[in-house]
Amino acid sequence: MNRRVRLTIWSVVIAAIIGVVGFLFPNSVVGKIVGTINGSYASAALRATVPIGFAALGGIFAEKSGVINIGLEGHLIISAFTGVAVANALAGPAGATQTTLWLGFFAAVIASGLLALLFAVVCIEFKADQIIAGLAVWLIALGLAPFASKILWGGINSPSVGTITNWRIPLLAKIPVIGPVLFNANPTVYMLLIAVPLTWGVLNKTAFGQWVKASGENPMALDTVGINVHRVRYASVLISGLLAGIGGAGLSLGQAGLFNGSGTTMVNGRGWIGITAYLFGNYNPFGAFGASFLFASLDALQLRLQQVGFNVPRELIGIIPYVTVIIVLVFVGHTRTPDAAGEPYESGEE
């Protein structure tokens, strides 16, 4: 039994013990914490998983192909900003409609894809250091989005444009407990729930998926059988950007309804946590989704704890998800990265 499985089992056992203690002693601190966990909490956690989960899936595609895309945080920022900017620009006097919000959503995904394409050209064509290029993507986005916000709206925060409404699936939404959580949700949640098995299927059951993995493990062998390694890597990085774009647009147009550019922007480290999530999941989309949901659940929990007025400094509660990330990395230990990850490839090289 490997370390990840043991960690997962222990996590489930500890969660079960906490649940039982909270149920038996509802007036205790544990009982009050457990009391905050209900259907609306699960819905909030699932919504919060969207940007992290899509960033993680995007990171898997890129790194599996041999390109380390640590600029996922920047992709989330750019797409979150672009979605709101386009929706706001297209909105009429009465404000943004669902149509304009969806147009903003697609524009956000395209913007993130274009940024990924630029990153791919720099890393694949010009063989730039992928880590430095990824950091550059993040820093550019971190500065560009608030700057553009000031030009458009006179401040680093946008006006509210509203959010994409939930999709309610008849009959299924009436199923007790899981119905309101899974079948009356934001469209971006459905997208993520579809994207996870789809990503797994593409990587493990299609020829393209085999090319992606071969590009990251042994690009020379892939080149030898006549498959263009550069094209595979370009496609993978582009997919990475498009997926991260969905996550960023889901954050701004699916949840917040605006863009907040203060501090680390409204993205606030979700791209970095997405990288941790796919490493924790060992590049498995299902594992990455589970880790993303864990981190998002903790983030949602710290918000609940603040709302119920626990006498704990707000800043201390707010760091819970990030401390958990560090603890997880310590316990998970080594994750095997693709052999050729981070290495440029020249066709025909020895």
Tab-separated table of C-alpha atoms in Angstrom:
chain	number	residue	atom	x	y	z
A	1	MET	CA	0.000	0.000	0.000
A	2	ASN	CA	1.640	3.240	-1.111
A	3	ARG	CA	1.843	6.460	0.859
A	4	ARG	CA	-0.984	8.207	-1.018
A	5	VAL	CA	-3.436	5.402	-0.342
A	6	ARG	CA	-2.493	5.328	3.339
A	7	LEU	CA	-2.864	9.094	3.549
A	8	THR	CA	-6.284	8.920	1.896
A	9	ILE	CA	-7.469	6.159	4.233
A	10	TRP	CA	-6.236	8.022	7.309
A	11	SER	CA	-7.923	11.201	6.091
A	12	VAL	CA	-11.243	9.366	5.717
A	13	VAL	CA	-10.872	7.762	9.153
A	14	ILE	CA	-10.048	11.082	10.826
A	15	ALA	CA	-12.962	12.787	9.059
A	16	ALA	CA	-15.302	10.004	10.195
A	17	ILE	CA	-14.123	10.310	13.803
A	18	ILE	CA	-14.602	14.083	13.732
A	19	GLY	CA	-18.097	13.581	12.295
A	20	VAL	CA	-19.084	11.108	15.021
A	21	VAL	CA	-17.708	13.339	17.799
A	22	GLY	CA	-19.511	16.344	16.348
A	23	PHE	CA	-22.783	14.396	16.120
A	24	LEU	CA	-22.527	13.132	19.707
A	25	PHE	CA	-21.491	16.494	21.171
A	26	PRO	CA	-23.254	19.189	19.108
A	27	ASN	CA	-22.451	21.982	21.590
A	28	SER	CA	-18.720	21.314	21.560
A	29	VAL	CA	-16.309	23.154	19.295
A	30	VAL	CA	-16.107	20.099	17.032
A	31	GLY	CA	-19.909	19.866	17.040
A	32	LYS	CA	-20.260	23.490	15.954
A	33	ILE	CA	-17.721	22.978	13.166
A	34	VAL	CA	-19.469	19.820	11.966
A	35	GLY	CA	-22.775	21.694	12.160
A	36	THR	CA	-21.585	24.072	9.430
A	37	ILE	CA	-21.186	21.154	7.019
A	38	ASN	CA	-24.420	20.661	5.099
A	39	GLY	CA	-25.745	20.690	1.556
A	40	SER	CA	-25.030	24.345	0.937
A	41	TYR	CA	-21.490	23.809	2.212
A	42	ALA	CA	-21.019	20.929	-0.249
A	43	SER	CA	-22.332	23.109	-3.093
A	44	ALA	CA	-19.959	25.911	-2.128
A	45	ALA	CA	-17.031	23.489	-1.948
A	46	LEU	CA	-17.872	22.099	-5.380
A	47	ARG	CA	-18.037	25.593	-6.878
A	48	ALA	CA	-14.717	26.448	-5.247
A	49	THR	CA	-13.203	23.324	-6.820
A	50	VAL	CA	-13.818	24.647	-10.350
A	51	PRO	CA	-10.805	26.993	-10.782
A	52	ILE	CA	-8.416	24.675	-8.928
A	53	GLY	CA	-9.644	21.557	-10.714
A	54	PHE	CA	-9.447	23.031	-14.207
A	55	ALA	CA	-5.980	24.426	-13.496
A	56	ALA	CA	-4.910	20.973	-12.322
A	57	LEU	CA	-6.285	19.245	-15.432
A	58	GLY	CA	-4.555	21.790	-17.635
A	59	GLY	CA	-1.293	21.276	-15.787
A	60	ILE	CA	-1.535	17.516	-16.330
A	61	PHE	CA	-1.836	17.895	-20.115
A	62	ALA	CA	1.125	20.265	-20.351
A	63	GLU	CA	3.467	18.426	-18.039
A	64	LYS	CA	2.587	15.005	-19.390
A	65	SER	CA	3.778	16.273	-22.769
A	66	GLY	CA	7.064	17.489	-21.315
A	67	VAL	CA	6.257	21.182	-20.829
A	68	ILE	CA	6.003	22.407	-17.233
A	69	ASN	CA	3.386	25.127	-17.170
A	70	ILE	CA	3.712	26.829	-13.797
A	71	GLY	CA	1.991	29.905	-15.207
A	72	LEU	CA	-1.458	28.469	-14.453
A	73	GLU	CA	-2.050	31.190	-11.874
A	74	GLY	CA	-1.533	33.752	-14.630
A	75	HIS	CA	-3.974	31.966	-16.937
A	76	LEU	CA	-6.637	32.072	-14.243
A	77	ILE	CA	-6.048	35.800	-13.701
A	78	ILE	CA	-6.195	36.702	-17.387
A	79	SER	CA	-9.317	34.661	-18.050
A	80	ALA	CA	-11.088	35.932	-14.923
A	81	PHE	CA	-10.410	39.512	-16.008
A	82	THR	CA	-11.212	39.021	-19.698
A	83	GLY	CA	-14.530	37.355	-18.974
A	84	VAL	CA	-15.736	40.275	-16.878
A	85	ALA	CA	-14.291	42.888	-19.230
A	86	VAL	CA	-16.011	41.440	-22.309
A	87	ALA	CA	-19.314	40.858	-20.507
A	88	ASN	CA	-19.223	44.408	-19.182
A	89	ALA	CA	-18.366	45.838	-22.600
A	90	LEU	CA	-21.234	43.974	-24.278
A	91	ALA	CA	-23.768	44.745	-21.567
A	92	GLY	CA	-26.551	47.125	-22.447
A	93	PRO	CA	-28.090	49.828	-20.259
A	94	ALA	CA	-29.940	47.175	-18.281
A	95	GLY	CA	-26.721	45.333	-17.489
A	96	ALA	CA	-25.223	42.051	-18.647
A	97	THR	CA	-27.546	39.304	-19.800
A	98	GLN	CA	-26.908	35.582	-19.756
A	99	THR	CA	-25.946	35.848	-23.431
A	100	THR	CA	-23.317	38.518	-22.789
A	101	LEU	CA	-22.021	36.578	-19.787
A	102	TRP	CA	-21.550	33.496	-21.950
A	103	LEU	CA	-19.828	35.566	-24.634
A	104	GLY	CA	-17.521	36.877	-21.921
A	105	PHE	CA	-16.945	33.308	-20.782
A	106	PHE	CA	-15.854	32.132	-24.233
A	107	ALA	CA	-13.691	35.215	-24.712
A	108	ALA	CA	-11.981	34.438	-21.420
A	109	VAL	CA	-11.198	30.892	-22.514
A	110	ILE	CA	-9.805	32.138	-25.826
A	111	ALA	CA	-7.646	34.755	-24.064
A	112	SER	CA	-6.152	32.103	-21.824
A	113	GLY	CA	-5.579	29.878	-24.849
A	114	LEU	CA	-3.735	32.654	-26.674
A	115	LEU	CA	-1.544	33.211	-23.621
A	116	ALA	CA	-0.787	29.488	-23.580
A	117	LEU	CA	0.088	29.608	-27.268
A	118	LEU	CA	2.553	32.430	-26.595
A	119	PHE	CA	4.048	30.422	-23.741
A	120	ALA	CA	4.326	27.396	-26.023
A	121	VAL	CA	6.132	29.367	-28.741
A	122	VAL	CA	8.621	30.716	-26.228
A	123	CYS	CA	9.275	27.319	-24.636
A	124	ILE	CA	9.032	24.973	-27.626
A	125	GLU	CA	10.215	27.091	-30.544
A	126	PHE	CA	12.787	29.242	-28.743
A	127	LYS	CA	13.598	26.684	-26.024
A	128	ALA	CA	13.314	29.172	-23.178
A	129	ASP	CA	13.558	27.925	-19.614
A	130	GLN	CA	10.039	26.712	-18.858
A	131	ILE	CA	10.106	27.680	-15.189
A	132	ILE	CA	11.216	31.235	-15.926
A	133	ALA	CA	8.703	31.542	-18.775
A	134	GLY	CA	5.923	30.267	-16.512
A	135	LEU	CA	6.838	32.762	-13.819
A	136	ALA	CA	6.833	35.484	-16.468
A	137	VAL	CA	3.302	34.505	-17.501
A	138	TRP	CA	2.148	34.802	-13.891
A	139	LEU	CA	3.894	38.130	-13.262
A	140	ILE	CA	2.631	39.638	-16.527
A	141	ALA	CA	-0.934	38.610	-15.726
A	142	LEU	CA	-0.606	39.811	-12.135
A	143	GLY	CA	0.378	43.259	-13.324
A	144	LEU	CA	-1.570	43.498	-16.562
A	145	ALA	CA	-5.058	42.649	-15.301
A	146	PRO	CA	-5.201	45.272	-12.499
A	147	PHE	CA	-3.595	47.817	-14.843
A	148	ALA	CA	-6.208	47.186	-17.518
A	149	SER	CA	-8.890	47.365	-14.831
A	150	LYS	CA	-7.736	50.873	-13.912
A	151	ILE	CA	-7.954	51.922	-17.555
A	152	LEU	CA	-11.419	50.443	-18.039
A	153	TRP	CA	-13.066	51.190	-14.711
A	154	GLY	CA	-10.819	53.696	-12.944
A	155	GLY	CA	-9.868	51.192	-10.258
A	156	ILE	CA	-8.400	47.725	-9.859
A	157	ASN	CA	-11.836	46.218	-9.203
A	158	SER	CA	-14.557	45.899	-11.815
A	159	PRO	CA	-18.230	46.699	-11.361
A	160	SER	CA	-20.522	43.746	-10.821
A	161	VAL	CA	-21.752	42.082	-14.029
A	162	GLY	CA	-23.737	39.235	-12.458
A	163	THR	CA	-23.126	35.523	-12.715
A	164	ILE	CA	-24.093	32.700	-15.038
A	165	THR	CA	-27.176	31.130	-13.534
A	166	ASN	CA	-27.369	27.583	-12.258
A	167	TRP	CA	-28.702	24.774	-14.401
A	168	ARG	CA	-31.359	22.755	-12.622
A	169	ILE	CA	-31.939	19.242	-13.921
A	170	PRO	CA	-35.603	18.291	-13.418
A	171	LEU	CA	-36.369	15.256	-11.252
A	172	LEU	CA	-32.710	14.617	-10.413
A	173	ALA	CA	-32.543	17.890	-8.486
A	174	LYS	CA	-35.208	16.511	-6.141
A	175	ILE	CA	-33.078	13.579	-5.004
A	176	PRO	CA	-32.487	14.043	-1.256
A	177	VAL	CA	-29.069	15.331	-0.159
A	178	ILE	CA	-27.156	14.935	-3.441
A	179	GLY	CA	-29.860	16.341	-5.730
A	180	PRO	CA	-29.484	20.029	-4.800
A	181	VAL	CA	-25.682	19.661	-4.742
A	182	LEU	CA	-25.070	17.853	-8.020
A	183	PHE	CA	-28.110	18.656	-10.148
A	184	ASN	CA	-28.813	22.304	-9.335
A	185	ALA	CA	-25.363	23.686	-9.939
A	186	ASN	CA	-23.466	26.221	-11.952
A	187	PRO	CA	-22.672	25.069	-15.518
A	188	THR	CA	-18.957	25.271	-14.754
A	189	VAL	CA	-19.424	22.596	-12.089
A	190	TYR	CA	-20.978	20.268	-14.676
A	191	MET	CA	-18.118	21.097	-17.035
A	192	LEU	CA	-15.586	20.047	-14.403
A	193	LEU	CA	-17.431	16.829	-13.586
A	194	ILE	CA	-17.393	15.970	-17.301
A	195	ALA	CA	-13.828	17.184	-17.894
A	196	VAL	CA	-12.300	14.886	-15.261
A	197	PRO	CA	-13.301	11.529	-16.810
A	198	LEU	CA	-12.895	12.998	-20.299
A	199	THR	CA	-9.294	13.976	-19.525
A	200	TRP	CA	-8.625	10.518	-18.137
A	201	GLY	CA	-10.139	8.940	-21.237
A	202	VAL	CA	-8.178	11.126	-23.649
A	203	LEU	CA	-4.884	10.435	-21.879
A	204	ASN	CA	-5.390	6.701	-21.444
A	205	LYS	CA	-7.675	5.549	-24.243
A	206	THR	CA	-6.746	7.563	-27.308
A	207	ALA	CA	-3.760	7.708	-29.626
A	208	PHE	CA	-3.324	11.388	-28.856
A	209	GLY	CA	-3.080	10.585	-25.144
A	210	GLN	CA	-0.348	8.042	-25.851
A	211	TRP	CA	1.514	10.637	-27.911
A	212	VAL	CA	1.242	13.147	-25.059
A	213	LYS	CA	2.681	10.686	-22.572
A	214	ALA	CA	5.424	9.577	-24.977
A	215	SER	CA	6.318	13.221	-25.617
A	216	GLY	CA	6.934	13.684	-21.913
A	217	GLU	CA	8.678	10.374	-21.309
A	218	ASN	CA	10.690	9.676	-24.456
A	219	PRO	CA	10.225	12.287	-27.193
A	220	MET	CA	12.943	10.756	-29.351
A	221	ALA	CA	11.037	7.475	-29.569
A	222	LEU	CA	7.911	9.370	-30.553
A	223	ASP	CA	9.872	11.259	-33.192
A	224	THR	CA	11.295	8.023	-34.512
A	225	VAL	CA	7.845	6.633	-35.334
A	226	GLY	CA	6.979	9.779	-37.281
A	227	ILE	CA	4.953	11.774	-34.793
A	228	ASN	CA	5.832	15.465	-34.618
A	229	VAL	CA	6.811	16.084	-30.995
A	230	HIS	CA	6.490	19.851	-31.306
A	231	ARG	CA	2.903	19.597	-32.549
A	232	VAL	CA	1.975	17.289	-29.689
A	233	ARG	CA	3.497	19.689	-27.174
A	234	TYR	CA	1.847	22.708	-28.786
A	235	ALA	CA	-1.529	20.991	-28.642
A	236	SER	CA	-1.025	19.949	-25.032
A	237	VAL	CA	-0.004	23.407	-23.849
A	238	LEU	CA	-2.901	24.944	-25.768
A	239	ILE	CA	-5.316	22.529	-24.079
A	240	SER	CA	-3.699	23.452	-20.779
A	241	GLY	CA	-4.459	27.129	-21.383
A	242	LEU	CA	-8.025	26.488	-22.529
A	243	LEU	CA	-8.802	24.371	-19.464
A	244	ALA	CA	-7.283	26.942	-17.116
A	245	GLY	CA	-9.320	29.567	-18.968
A	246	ILE	CA	-12.530	27.745	-18.080
A	247	GLY	CA	-11.419	27.740	-14.458
A	248	GLY	CA	-10.705	31.473	-14.414
A	249	ALA	CA	-13.950	32.349	-16.180
A	250	GLY	CA	-15.794	30.035	-13.808
A	251	LEU	CA	-14.331	31.944	-10.887
A	252	SER	CA	-15.300	35.416	-12.083
A	253	LEU	CA	-18.491	34.757	-14.073
A	254	GLY	CA	-19.667	31.578	-12.378
A	255	GLN	CA	-19.135	32.658	-8.777
A	256	ALA	CA	-18.111	36.241	-8.052
A	257	GLY	CA	-19.733	38.221	-10.871
A	258	LEU	CA	-16.840	40.686	-10.966
A	259	PHE	CA	-13.066	40.954	-11.147
A	260	ASN	CA	-11.105	41.879	-8.033
A	261	GLY	CA	-7.544	42.935	-8.816
A	262	SER	CA	-6.329	43.884	-5.357
A	263	GLY	CA	-3.413	42.023	-3.764
A	264	THR	CA	-2.860	38.700	-5.473
A	265	THR	CA	-6.160	39.286	-7.317
A	266	MET	CA	-9.297	37.241	-6.731
A	267	VAL	CA	-7.465	34.142	-7.991
A	268	ASN	CA	-5.415	34.253	-4.778
A	269	GLY	CA	-3.121	31.293	-5.328
A	270	ARG	CA	-5.632	28.853	-6.825
A	271	GLY	CA	-3.353	28.200	-9.798
A	272	TRP	CA	-0.493	27.240	-7.486
A	273	ILE	CA	-2.806	24.982	-5.505
A	274	GLY	CA	-3.886	23.430	-8.809
A	275	ILE	CA	-0.256	22.490	-9.460
A	276	THR	CA	-0.083	20.912	-6.014
A	277	ALA	CA	-3.335	19.081	-6.693
A	278	TYR	CA	-2.122	17.283	-9.798
A	279	LEU	CA	1.185	16.433	-8.140
A	280	PHE	CA	-0.758	15.018	-5.184
A	281	GLY	CA	-2.896	13.086	-7.641
A	282	ASN	CA	0.253	11.837	-9.380
A	283	TYR	CA	-0.966	13.173	-12.744
A	284	ASN	CA	-4.191	11.159	-12.528
A	285	PRO	CA	-7.203	13.403	-13.348
A	286	PHE	CA	-9.358	11.696	-10.727
A	287	GLY	CA	-6.675	12.080	-8.082
A	288	ALA	CA	-6.179	15.717	-9.074
A	289	PHE	CA	-9.913	16.317	-8.774
A	290	GLY	CA	-9.977	14.709	-5.317
A	291	ALA	CA	-7.094	16.874	-4.134
A	292	SER	CA	-8.708	19.979	-5.644
A	293	PHE	CA	-11.955	19.201	-3.847
A	294	LEU	CA	-10.058	18.702	-0.580
A	295	PHE	CA	-8.384	22.090	-0.814
A	296	ALA	CA	-11.592	23.803	-1.928
A	297	SER	CA	-13.502	22.182	0.934
A	298	LEU	CA	-10.993	23.524	3.433
A	299	ASP	CA	-11.237	26.959	1.850
A	300	ALA	CA	-15.028	26.847	2.091
A	301	LEU	CA	-14.745	25.607	5.688
A	302	GLN	CA	-12.543	28.496	6.758
A	303	LEU	CA	-15.141	30.899	5.338
A	304	ARG	CA	-17.878	29.121	7.315
A	305	LEU	CA	-15.817	29.274	10.496
A	306	GLN	CA	-15.398	32.999	10.053
A	307	GLN	CA	-19.146	33.419	9.507
A	308	VAL	CA	-20.137	31.487	12.652
A	309	GLY	CA	-17.848	33.744	14.681
A	310	PHE	CA	-15.197	31.464	16.097
A	311	ASN	CA	-12.949	33.462	18.396
A	312	VAL	CA	-9.898	32.770	16.264
A	313	PRO	CA	-8.044	35.448	14.306
A	314	ARG	CA	-9.470	35.610	10.797
A	315	GLU	CA	-6.013	35.584	9.254
A	316	LEU	CA	-5.189	32.357	11.110
A	317	ILE	CA	-8.317	30.614	9.813
A	318	GLY	CA	-7.615	31.898	6.328
A	319	ILE	CA	-4.293	30.086	6.077
A	320	ILE	CA	-5.836	26.641	6.773
A	321	PRO	CA	-5.931	25.549	3.098
A	322	TYR	CA	-2.356	26.669	2.492
A	323	VAL	CA	-1.001	24.943	5.596
A	324	THR	CA	-2.802	21.824	4.429
A	325	VAL	CA	-1.068	22.072	1.075
A	326	ILE	CA	2.311	22.055	2.822
A	327	ILE	CA	1.346	19.136	5.064
A	328	VAL	CA	0.079	17.148	2.091
A	329	LEU	CA	3.312	17.714	0.197
A	330	VAL	CA	5.324	16.567	3.212
A	331	PHE	CA	3.323	13.353	3.592
A	332	VAL	CA	2.927	12.574	-0.090
A	333	GLY	CA	6.643	12.863	-0.682
A	334	HIS	CA	8.075	12.071	-4.067
A	335	THR	CA	5.924	12.334	-7.173
A	336	ARG	CA	7.357	10.894	-10.328
A	337	THR	CA	7.470	13.533	-13.015
A	338	PRO	CA	7.729	12.619	-16.715
A	339	ASP	CA	11.359	11.946	-17.619
A	340	ALA	CA	11.557	14.659	-20.272
A	341	ALA	CA	9.501	17.276	-18.391
A	342	GLY	CA	11.133	20.669	-18.629
A	343	GLU	CA	13.526	19.607	-21.383
A	344	PRO	CA	13.280	21.182	-24.836
A	345	TYR	CA	13.385	18.800	-27.782
A	346	GLU	CA	15.019	19.210	-31.147
A	347	SER	CA	13.859	16.819	-33.835
A	348	GLY	CA	16.591	14.402	-34.895
A	349	GLU	CA	18.898	15.198	-31.979
A	350	GLU	CA	21.102	12.432	-30.680
